[in-house]
mmCIF file with all atom_site columns, N, CA and C in Angstrom:
data_model
loop_
_atom_site.group_PDB
_atom_site.id
_atom_site.type_symbol
_atom_site.label_atom_id
_atom_site.label_alt_id
_atom_site.label_comp_id
_atom_site.label_asym_id
_atom_site.label_entity_id
_atom_site.label_seq_id
_atom_site.pdbx_PDB_ins_code
_atom_site.Cartn_x
_atom_site.Cartn_y
_atom_site.Cartn_z
_atom_site.occupancy
_atom_site.B_iso_or_equiv
_atom_site.pdbx_formal_charge
_atom_site.auth_seq_id
_atom_site.auth_comp_id
_atom_site.auth_asym_id
_atom_site.auth_atom_id
_atom_site.pdbx_PDB_model_num
ATOM 1   N N  . MET N 1 1  ? 81.569  70.209  74.247  1.00 0.00 ? 63  MET N N  1
ATOM 2   C CA . MET N 1 1  ? 81.772  71.642  74.238  1.00 0.00 ? 63  MET N CA 1
ATOM 3   C C  . MET N 1 1  ? 81.516  72.203  75.633  1.00 0.00 ? 63  MET N C  1
ATOM 4   N N  . GLN N 1 2  ? 82.434  73.055  76.089  1.00 0.00 ? 64  GLN N N  1
ATOM 5   C CA . GLN N 1 2  ? 82.317  73.624  77.426  1.00 0.00 ? 64  GLN N CA 1
ATOM 6   C C  . GLN N 1 2  ? 81.361  74.815  77.435  1.00 0.00 ? 64  GLN N C  1
ATOM 7   N N  . HIS N 1 3  ? 80.758  75.009  78.562  1.00 0.00 ? 65  HIS N N  1
ATOM 8   C CA . HIS N 1 3  ? 79.871  76.151  78.766  1.00 0.00 ? 65  HIS N CA 1
ATOM 9   C C  . HIS N 1 3  ? 80.727  77.416  78.858  1.00 0.00 ? 65  HIS N C  1
ATOM 10  N N  . PRO N 1 4  ? 80.241  78.556  78.346  1.00 0.00 ? 66  PRO N N  1
ATOM 11  C CA . PRO N 1 4  ? 81.045  79.784  78.372  1.00 0.00 ? 66  PRO N CA 1
ATOM 12  C C  . PRO N 1 4  ? 81.517  80.182  79.778  1.00 0.00 ? 66  PRO N C  1
ATOM 13  N N  . THR N 1 5  ? 80.692  79.947  80.783  1.00 0.00 ? 67  THR N N  1
ATOM 14  C CA . THR N 1 5  ? 81.127  80.305  82.144  1.00 0.00 ? 67  THR N CA 1
ATOM 15  C C  . THR N 1 5  ? 82.269  79.412  82.593  1.00 0.00 ? 67  THR N C  1
ATOM 16  N N  . GLN N 1 6  ? 82.274  78.158  82.145  1.00 0.00 ? 68  GLN N N  1
ATOM 17  C CA . GLN N 1 6  ? 83.370  77.252  82.479  1.00 0.00 ? 68  GLN N CA 1
ATOM 18  C C  . GLN N 1 6  ? 84.652  77.704  81.790  1.00 0.00 ? 68  GLN N C  1
ATOM 19  N N  . VAL N 1 7  ? 84.543  78.137  80.533  1.00 0.00 ? 69  VAL N N  1
ATOM 20  C CA . VAL N 1 7  ? 85.702  78.628  79.786  1.00 0.00 ? 69  VAL N CA 1
ATOM 21  C C  . VAL N 1 7  ? 86.272  79.863  80.479  1.00 0.00 ? 69  VAL N C  1
ATOM 22  N N  . ALA N 1 8  ? 85.371  80.776  80.886  1.00 0.00 ? 70  ALA N N  1
ATOM 23  C CA . ALA N 1 8  ? 85.813  81.990  81.573  1.00 0.00 ? 70  ALA N CA 1
ATOM 24  C C  . ALA N 1 8  ? 86.461  81.645  82.912  1.00 0.00 ? 70  ALA N C  1
ATOM 25  N N  . GLY N 1 9  ? 85.866  80.724  83.633  1.00 0.00 ? 71  GLY N N  1
ATOM 26  C CA . GLY N 1 9  ? 86.427  80.301  84.915  1.00 0.00 ? 71  GLY N CA 1
ATOM 27  C C  . GLY N 1 9  ? 87.807  79.690  84.752  1.00 0.00 ? 71  GLY N C  1
ATOM 28  N N  . ASP N 1 10 ? 87.966  78.877  83.723  1.00 0.00 ? 72  ASP N N  1
ATOM 29  C CA . ASP N 1 10 ? 89.269  78.270  83.446  1.00 0.00 ? 72  ASP N CA 1
ATOM 30  C C  . ASP N 1 10 ? 90.303  79.340  83.098  1.00 0.00 ? 72  ASP N C  1
ATOM 31  N N  . ALA N 1 11 ? 89.885  80.338  82.325  1.00 0.00 ? 73  ALA N N  1
ATOM 32  C CA . ALA N 1 11 ? 90.803  81.420  81.942  1.00 0.00 ? 73  ALA N CA 1
ATOM 33  C C  . ALA N 1 11 ? 91.226  82.216  83.174  1.00 0.00 ? 73  ALA N C  1
ATOM 34  N N  . VAL N 1 12 ? 90.272  82.487  84.059  1.00 0.00 ? 74  VAL N N  1
ATOM 35  C CA . VAL N 1 12 ? 90.595  83.215  85.290  1.00 0.00 ? 74  VAL N CA 1
ATOM 36  C C  . VAL N 1 12 ? 91.559  82.402  86.156  1.00 0.00 ? 74  VAL N C  1
ATOM 37  N N  . GLU N 1 13 ? 91.293  81.127  86.281  1.00 0.00 ? 75  GLU N N  1
ATOM 38  C CA . GLU N 1 13 ? 92.159  80.252  87.081  1.00 0.00 ? 75  GLU N CA 1
ATOM 39  C C  . GLU N 1 13 ? 93.568  80.193  86.494  1.00 0.00 ? 75  GLU N C  1
ATOM 40  N N  . ASP N 1 14 ? 93.651  80.103  85.174  1.00 0.00 ? 76  ASP N N  1
ATOM 41  C CA . ASP N 1 14 ? 94.948  80.082  84.504  1.00 0.00 ? 76  ASP N CA 1
ATOM 42  C C  . ASP N 1 14 ? 95.702  81.388  84.745  1.00 0.00 ? 76  ASP N C  1
ATOM 43  N N  . ALA N 1 15 ? 94.999  82.515  84.656  1.00 0.00 ? 77  ALA N N  1
ATOM 44  C CA . ALA N 1 15 ? 95.618  83.820  84.895  1.00 0.00 ? 77  ALA N CA 1
ATOM 45  C C  . ALA N 1 15 ? 96.110  83.921  86.335  1.00 0.00 ? 77  ALA N C  1
ATOM 46  N N  . LYS N 1 16 ? 95.320  83.439  87.285  1.00 0.00 ? 78  LYS N N  1
ATOM 47  C CA . LYS N 1 16 ? 95.719  83.469  88.693  1.00 0.00 ? 78  LYS N CA 1
ATOM 48  C C  . LYS N 1 16 ? 96.991  82.647  88.903  1.00 0.00 ? 78  LYS N C  1
ATOM 49  N N  . ASN N 1 17 ? 97.049  81.490  88.285  1.00 0.00 ? 79  ASN N N  1
ATOM 50  C CA . ASN N 1 17 ? 98.236  80.637  88.411  1.00 0.00 ? 79  ASN N CA 1
ATOM 51  C C  . ASN N 1 17 ? 99.475  81.295  87.818  1.00 0.00 ? 79  ASN N C  1
ATOM 52  N N  . LYS N 1 18 ? 99.310  81.938  86.665  1.00 0.00 ? 80  LYS N N  1
ATOM 53  C CA . LYS N 1 18 ? 100.438 82.625  86.032  1.00 0.00 ? 80  LYS N CA 1
ATOM 54  C C  . LYS N 1 18 ? 100.921 83.780  86.891  1.00 0.00 ? 80  LYS N C  1
ATOM 55  N N  . ILE N 1 19 ? 99.998  84.544  87.459  1.00 0.00 ? 81  ILE N N  1
ATOM 56  C CA . ILE N 1 19 ? 100.363 85.675  88.317  1.00 0.00 ? 81  ILE N CA 1
ATOM 57  C C  . ILE N 1 19 ? 101.069 85.176  89.571  1.00 0.00 ? 81  ILE N C  1
ATOM 58  N N  . ALA N 1 20 ? 100.554 84.118  90.164  1.00 0.00 ? 82  ALA N N  1
ATOM 59  C CA . ALA N 1 20 ? 101.183 83.554  91.361  1.00 0.00 ? 82  ALA N CA 1
ATOM 60  C C  . ALA N 1 20 ? 102.595 83.072  91.049  1.00 0.00 ? 82  ALA N C  1
ATOM 61  N N  . GLY N 1 21 ? 102.762 82.432  89.907  1.00 0.00 ? 83  GLY N N  1
ATOM 62  C CA . GLY N 1 21 ? 104.093 81.961  89.508  1.00 0.00 ? 83  GLY N CA 1
ATOM 63  C C  . GLY N 1 21 ? 105.059 83.113  89.281  1.00 0.00 ? 83  GLY N C  1
ATOM 64  N N  . ALA N 1 22 ? 104.568 84.162  88.621  1.00 0.00 ? 84  ALA N N  1
ATOM 65  C CA . ALA N 1 22 ? 105.411 85.330  88.370  1.00 0.00 ? 84  ALA N CA 1
ATOM 66  C C  . ALA N 1 22 ? 105.786 86.011  89.684  1.00 0.00 ? 84  ALA N C  1
ATOM 67  N N  . ALA N 1 23 ? 104.847 86.100  90.608  1.00 0.00 ? 85  ALA N N  1
ATOM 68  C CA . ALA N 1 23 ? 105.122 86.721  91.903  1.00 0.00 ? 85  ALA N CA 1
ATOM 69  C C  . ALA N 1 23 ? 106.148 85.906  92.683  1.00 0.00 ? 85  ALA N C  1
ATOM 70  N N  . GLU N 1 24 ? 106.028 84.599  92.625  1.00 0.00 ? 86  GLU N N  1
ATOM 71  C CA . GLU N 1 24 ? 106.978 83.733  93.322  1.00 0.00 ? 86  GLU N CA 1
ATOM 72  C C  . GLU N 1 24 ? 108.377 83.872  92.725  1.00 0.00 ? 86  GLU N C  1
ATOM 73  N N  . GLU N 1 25 ? 108.454 83.935  91.415  1.00 0.00 ? 87  GLU N N  1
ATOM 74  C CA . GLU N 1 25 ? 109.744 84.111  90.737  1.00 0.00 ? 87  GLU N CA 1
ATOM 75  C C  . GLU N 1 25 ? 110.362 85.456  91.100  1.00 0.00 ? 87  GLU N C  1
ATOM 76  N N  . ALA N 1 26 ? 109.545 86.503  91.128  1.00 0.00 ? 88  ALA N N  1
ATOM 77  C CA . ALA N 1 26 ? 110.049 87.824  91.491  1.00 0.00 ? 88  ALA N CA 1
ATOM 78  C C  . ALA N 1 26 ? 110.560 87.829  92.925  1.00 0.00 ? 88  ALA N C  1
ATOM 79  N N  . GLN N 1 27 ? 109.834 87.187  93.811  1.00 0.00 ? 89  GLN N N  1
ATOM 80  C CA . GLN N 1 27 ? 110.247 87.121  95.205  1.00 0.00 ? 89  GLN N CA 1
ATOM 81  C C  . GLN N 1 27 ? 111.575 86.371  95.340  1.00 0.00 ? 89  GLN N C  1
ATOM 82  N N  . THR N 1 28 ? 111.757 85.319  94.587  1.00 0.00 ? 90  THR N N  1
ATOM 83  C CA . THR N 1 28 ? 113.011 84.568  94.605  1.00 0.00 ? 90  THR N CA 1
ATOM 84  C C  . THR N 1 28 ? 114.167 85.441  94.124  1.00 0.00 ? 90  THR N C  1
ATOM 85  N N  . GLN N 1 29 ? 113.926 86.200  93.065  1.00 0.00 ? 91  GLN N N  1
ATOM 86  C CA . GLN N 1 29 ? 114.970 87.074  92.528  1.00 0.00 ? 91  GLN N CA 1
ATOM 87  C C  . GLN N 1 29 ? 115.324 88.181  93.510  1.00 0.00 ? 91  GLN N C  1
ATOM 88  N N  . VAL N 1 30 ? 114.321 88.739  94.188  1.00 0.00 ? 92  VAL N N  1
ATOM 89  C CA . VAL N 1 30 ? 114.574 89.784  95.174  1.00 0.00 ? 92  VAL N CA 1
ATOM 90  C C  . VAL N 1 30 ? 115.391 89.232  96.339  1.00 0.00 ? 92  VAL N C  1
ATOM 91  N N  . ARG N 1 31 ? 115.055 88.042  96.782  1.00 0.00 ? 93  ARG N N  1
ATOM 92  C CA . ARG N 1 31 ? 115.820 87.418  97.874  1.00 0.00 ? 93  ARG N CA 1
ATOM 93  C C  . ARG N 1 31 ? 117.279 87.194  97.461  1.00 0.00 ? 93  ARG N C  1
ATOM 94  N N  . ALA N 1 32 ? 117.488 86.719  96.243  1.00 0.00 ? 94  ALA N N  1
ATOM 95  C CA . ALA N 1 32 ? 118.844 86.473  95.765  1.00 0.00 ? 94  ALA N CA 1
ATOM 96  C C  . ALA N 1 32 ? 119.627 87.783  95.669  1.00 0.00 ? 94  ALA N C  1
ATOM 97  N N  . ALA N 1 33 ? 119.004 88.817  95.132  1.00 0.00 ? 95  ALA N N  1
ATOM 98  C CA . ALA N 1 33 ? 119.667 90.112  95.008  1.00 0.00 ? 95  ALA N CA 1
ATOM 99  C C  . ALA N 1 33 ? 119.965 90.689  96.385  1.00 0.00 ? 95  ALA N C  1
ATOM 100 N N  . SER N 1 34 ? 119.034 90.550  97.298  1.00 0.00 ? 96  SER N N  1
ATOM 101 C CA . SER N 1 34 ? 119.223 91.048  98.657  1.00 0.00 ? 96  SER N CA 1
ATOM 102 C C  . SER N 1 34 ? 120.394 90.344  99.331  1.00 0.00 ? 96  SER N C  1
ATOM 103 N N  . SER N 1 35 ? 120.465 89.055  99.159  1.00 0.00 ? 97  SER N N  1
ATOM 104 C CA . SER N 1 35 ? 121.561 88.286  99.740  1.00 0.00 ? 97  SER N CA 1
ATOM 105 C C  . SER N 1 35 ? 122.894 88.722  99.149  1.00 0.00 ? 97  SER N C  1
ATOM 106 N N  . GLU N 1 36 ? 122.919 88.950  97.854  1.00 0.00 ? 98  GLU N N  1
ATOM 107 C CA . GLU N 1 36 ? 124.150 89.381  97.188  1.00 0.00 ? 98  GLU N CA 1
ATOM 108 C C  . GLU N 1 36 ? 124.576 90.761  97.672  1.00 0.00 ? 98  GLU N C  1
ATOM 109 N N  . ILE N 1 37 ? 123.618 91.661  97.817  1.00 0.00 ? 99  ILE N N  1
ATOM 110 C CA . ILE N 1 37 ? 123.926 93.005  98.310  1.00 0.00 ? 99  ILE N CA 1
ATOM 111 C C  . ILE N 1 37 ? 124.471 92.927  99.735  1.00 0.00 ? 99  ILE N C  1
ATOM 112 N N  . GLU N 1 38 ? 123.828 92.122  100.561 1.00 0.00 ? 100 GLU N N  1
ATOM 113 C CA . GLU N 1 38 ? 124.277 91.969  101.945 1.00 0.00 ? 100 GLU N CA 1
ATOM 114 C C  . GLU N 1 38 ? 125.705 91.433  102.001 1.00 0.00 ? 100 GLU N C  1
ATOM 115 N N  . THR N 1 39 ? 126.017 90.468  101.163 1.00 0.00 ? 101 THR N N  1
ATOM 116 C CA . THR N 1 39 ? 127.370 89.907  101.113 1.00 0.00 ? 101 THR N CA 1
ATOM 117 C C  . THR N 1 39 ? 128.380 90.973  100.701 1.00 0.00 ? 101 THR N C  1
ATOM 118 N N  . ASN N 1 40 ? 128.028 91.774  99.694  1.00 0.00 ? 102 ASN N N  1
ATOM 119 C CA . ASN N 1 40 ? 128.932 92.835  99.242  1.00 0.00 ? 102 ASN N CA 1
ATOM 120 C C  . ASN N 1 40 ? 129.152 93.884  100.319 1.00 0.00 ? 102 ASN N C  1
ATOM 121 N N  . ILE N 1 41 ? 128.106 94.208  101.074 1.00 0.00 ? 103 ILE N N  1
ATOM 122 C CA . ILE N 1 41 ? 128.240 95.183  102.158 1.00 0.00 ? 103 ILE N CA 1
ATOM 123 C C  . ILE N 1 41 ? 129.164 94.635  103.237 1.00 0.00 ? 103 ILE N C  1
ATOM 124 N N  . LYS N 1 42 ? 129.027 93.355  103.560 1.00 0.00 ? 104 LYS N N  1
ATOM 125 C CA . LYS N 1 42 ? 129.896 92.758  104.580 1.00 0.00 ? 104 LYS N CA 1
ATOM 126 C C  . LYS N 1 42 ? 131.357 92.727  104.121 1.00 0.00 ? 104 LYS N C  1
ATOM 127 N N  . ARG N 1 43 ? 131.582 92.511  102.824 1.00 0.00 ? 105 ARG N N  1
ATOM 128 C CA . ARG N 1 43 ? 132.952 92.471  102.297 1.00 0.00 ? 105 ARG N CA 1
ATOM 129 C C  . ARG N 1 43 ? 133.578 93.857  102.222 1.00 0.00 ? 105 ARG N C  1
ATOM 130 N N  . ASN N 1 44 ? 132.756 94.855  101.874 1.00 0.00 ? 106 ASN N N  1
ATOM 131 C CA . ASN N 1 44 ? 133.258 96.211  101.654 1.00 0.00 ? 106 ASN N CA 1
ATOM 132 C C  . ASN N 1 44 ? 132.399 97.239  102.397 1.00 0.00 ? 106 ASN N C  1
ATOM 133 N N  . PRO N 1 45 ? 132.468 97.269  103.722 1.00 0.00 ? 107 PRO N N  1
ATOM 134 C CA . PRO N 1 45 ? 131.584 98.172  104.460 1.00 0.00 ? 107 PRO N CA 1
ATOM 135 C C  . PRO N 1 45 ? 131.865 99.653  104.190 1.00 0.00 ? 107 PRO N C  1
ATOM 136 N N  . LEU N 1 46 ? 133.125 100.035 104.041 1.00 0.00 ? 108 LEU N N  1
ATOM 137 C CA . LEU N 1 46 ? 133.438 101.440 103.793 1.00 0.00 ? 108 LEU N CA 1
ATOM 138 C C  . LEU N 1 46 ? 132.875 101.888 102.449 1.00 0.00 ? 108 LEU N C  1
ATOM 139 N N  . THR N 1 47 ? 133.011 101.067 101.452 1.00 0.00 ? 109 THR N N  1
ATOM 140 C CA . THR N 1 47 ? 132.457 101.386 100.135 1.00 0.00 ? 109 THR N CA 1
ATOM 141 C C  . THR N 1 47 ? 130.942 101.548 100.219 1.00 0.00 ? 109 THR N C  1
ATOM 142 N N  . ALA N 1 48 ? 130.294 100.672 100.955 1.00 0.00 ? 110 ALA N N  1
ATOM 143 C CA . ALA N 1 48 ? 128.842 100.760 101.103 1.00 0.00 ? 110 ALA N CA 1
ATOM 144 C C  . ALA N 1 48 ? 128.432 102.056 101.788 1.00 0.00 ? 110 ALA N C  1
ATOM 145 N N  . VAL N 1 49 ? 129.162 102.449 102.818 1.00 0.00 ? 111 VAL N N  1
ATOM 146 C CA . VAL N 1 49 ? 128.858 103.700 103.526 1.00 0.00 ? 111 VAL N CA 1
ATOM 147 C C  . VAL N 1 49 ? 129.070 104.897 102.596 1.00 0.00 ? 111 VAL N C  1
ATOM 148 N N  . LEU N 1 50 ? 130.153 104.886 101.844 1.00 0.00 ? 112 LEU N N  1
ATOM 149 C CA . LEU N 1 50 ? 130.421 105.995 100.925 1.00 0.00 ? 112 LEU N CA 1
ATOM 150 C C  . LEU N 1 50 ? 129.366 106.091 99.827  1.00 0.00 ? 112 LEU N C  1
ATOM 151 N N  . ILE N 1 51 ? 128.933 104.954 99.318  1.00 0.00 ? 113 ILE N N  1
ATOM 152 C CA . ILE N 1 51 ? 127.873 104.962 98.300  1.00 0.00 ? 113 ILE N CA 1
ATOM 153 C C  . ILE N 1 51 ? 126.581 105.505 98.895  1.00 0.00 ? 113 ILE N C  1
ATOM 154 N N  . ALA N 1 52 ? 126.233 105.062 100.091 1.00 0.00 ? 114 ALA N N  1
ATOM 155 C CA . ALA N 1 52 ? 125.017 105.549 100.746 1.00 0.00 ? 114 ALA N CA 1
ATOM 156 C C  . ALA N 1 52 ? 125.119 107.058 100.995 1.00 0.00 ? 114 ALA N C  1
ATOM 157 N N  . PHE N 1 53 ? 126.284 107.518 101.417 1.00 0.00 ? 115 PHE N N  1
ATOM 158 C CA . PHE N 1 53 ? 126.487 108.944 101.643 1.00 0.00 ? 115 PHE N CA 1
ATOM 159 C C  . PHE N 1 53 ? 126.310 109.721 100.337 1.00 0.00 ? 115 PHE N C  1
ATOM 160 N N  . GLY N 1 54 ? 126.909 109.223 99.268  1.00 0.00 ? 116 GLY N N  1
ATOM 161 C CA . GLY N 1 54 ? 126.791 109.891 97.965  1.00 0.00 ? 116 GLY N CA 1
ATOM 162 C C  . GLY N 1 54 ? 125.358 109.957 97.479  1.00 0.00 ? 116 GLY N C  1
ATOM 163 N N  . ILE N 1 55 ? 124.623 108.880 97.666  1.00 0.00 ? 117 ILE N N  1
ATOM 164 C CA . ILE N 1 55 ? 123.210 108.877 97.272  1.00 0.00 ? 117 ILE N CA 1
ATOM 165 C C  . ILE N 1 55 ? 122.433 109.880 98.112  1.00 0.00 ? 117 ILE N C  1
ATOM 166 N N  . GLY N 1 56 ? 122.721 109.938 99.401  1.00 0.00 ? 118 GLY N N  1
ATOM 167 C CA . GLY N 1 56 ? 122.054 110.896 100.278 1.00 0.00 ? 118 GLY N CA 1
ATOM 168 C C  . GLY N 1 56 ? 122.325 112.332 99.875  1.00 0.00 ? 118 GLY N C  1
ATOM 169 N N  . VAL N 1 57 ? 123.580 112.641 99.558  1.00 0.00 ? 119 VAL N N  1
ATOM 170 C CA . VAL N 1 57 ? 123.934 113.990 99.114  1.00 0.00 ? 119 VAL N CA 1
ATOM 171 C C  . VAL N 1 57 ? 123.213 114.316 97.804  1.00 0.00 ? 119 VAL N C  1
ATOM 172 N N  . ALA N 1 58 ? 123.227 113.372 96.864  1.00 0.00 ? 120 ALA N N  1
ATOM 173 C CA . ALA N 1 58 ? 122.556 113.607 95.569  1.00 0.00 ? 120 ALA N CA 1
ATOM 174 C C  . ALA N 1 58 ? 121.068 113.853 95.764  1.00 0.00 ? 120 ALA N C  1
ATOM 175 N N  . LEU N 1 59 ? 120.425 113.049 96.595  1.00 0.00 ? 121 LEU N N  1
ATOM 176 C CA . LEU N 1 59 ? 118.992 113.254 96.844  1.00 0.00 ? 121 LEU N CA 1
ATOM 177 C C  . LEU N 1 59 ? 118.746 114.597 97.541  1.00 0.00 ? 121 LEU N C  1
ATOM 178 N N  . GLY N 1 60 ? 119.637 114.972 98.450  1.00 0.00 ? 122 GLY N N  1
ATOM 179 C CA . GLY N 1 60 ? 119.508 116.274 99.113  1.00 0.00 ? 122 GLY N CA 1
ATOM 180 C C  . GLY N 1 60 ? 119.605 117.426 98.137  1.00 0.00 ? 122 GLY N C  1
ATOM 181 N N  . VAL N 1 61 ? 120.527 117.337 97.214  1.00 0.00 ? 123 VAL N N  1
ATOM 182 C CA . VAL N 1 61 ? 120.695 118.396 96.214  1.00 0.00 ? 123 VAL N CA 1
ATOM 183 C C  . VAL N 1 61 ? 119.485 118.449 95.287  1.00 0.00 ? 123 VAL N C  1
ATOM 184 N N  . ILE N 1 62 ? 118.997 117.284 94.886  1.00 0.00 ? 124 ILE N N  1
ATOM 185 C CA . ILE N 1 62 ? 117.850 117.229 93.967  1.00 0.00 ? 124 ILE N CA 1
ATOM 186 C C  . ILE N 1 62 ? 116.587 117.760 94.618  1.00 0.00 ? 124 ILE N C  1
ATOM 187 N N  . THR N 1 63 ? 116.364 117.442 95.876  1.00 0.00 ? 125 THR N N  1
ATOM 188 C CA . THR N 1 63 ? 115.105 117.805 96.536  1.00 0.00 ? 125 THR N CA 1
ATOM 189 C C  . THR N 1 63 ? 115.183 119.138 97.285  1.00 0.00 ? 125 THR N C  1
ATOM 190 N N  . ARG N 1 64 ? 116.340 119.774 97.281  1.00 0.00 ? 126 ARG N N  1
ATOM 191 C CA . ARG N 1 64 ? 116.513 121.060 97.977  1.00 0.00 ? 126 ARG N CA 1
ATOM 192 C C  . ARG N 1 64 ? 115.646 122.117 97.303  1.00 0.00 ? 126 ARG N C  1
ATOM 193 N N  . PRO N 1 65 ? 114.950 122.928 98.123  1.00 0.00 ? 127 PRO N N  1
ATOM 194 C CA . PRO N 1 65 ? 114.134 123.995 97.526  1.00 0.00 ? 127 PRO N CA 1
ATOM 195 C C  . PRO N 1 65 ? 115.026 125.018 96.818  1.00 0.00 ? 127 PRO N C  1
ATOM 196 N N  . ARG N 1 66 ? 114.592 125.452 95.689  1.00 0.00 ? 128 ARG N N  1
ATOM 197 C CA . ARG N 1 66 ? 115.338 126.430 94.898  1.00 0.00 ? 128 ARG N CA 1
ATOM 198 C C  . ARG N 1 66 ? 114.893 127.831 95.337  1.00 0.00 ? 128 ARG N C  1
ATOM 199 N N  . GLY N 1 67 ? 115.840 128.753 95.303  1.00 0.00 ? 129 GLY N N  1
ATOM 200 C CA . GLY N 1 67 ? 115.456 130.137 95.566  1.00 0.00 ? 129 GLY N CA 1
ATOM 201 C C  . GLY N 1 67 ? 116.083 130.703 96.705  1.00 0.00 ? 129 GLY N C  1
#
């Protein structure tokens, strides 16, 4: 039978490993998405500029002071 502090230590270590694995997976997904976005921008630069412009206008309208 394990000592309670050993059980707690094992649980903490297991949690750390799971978090590290999840963080690594998330980082891999972000890199893949970033690469895909970059490829799409290179293929369609005008579309990318127009989308960025539209987002900028929308944010400007949303954040504009009323009155």
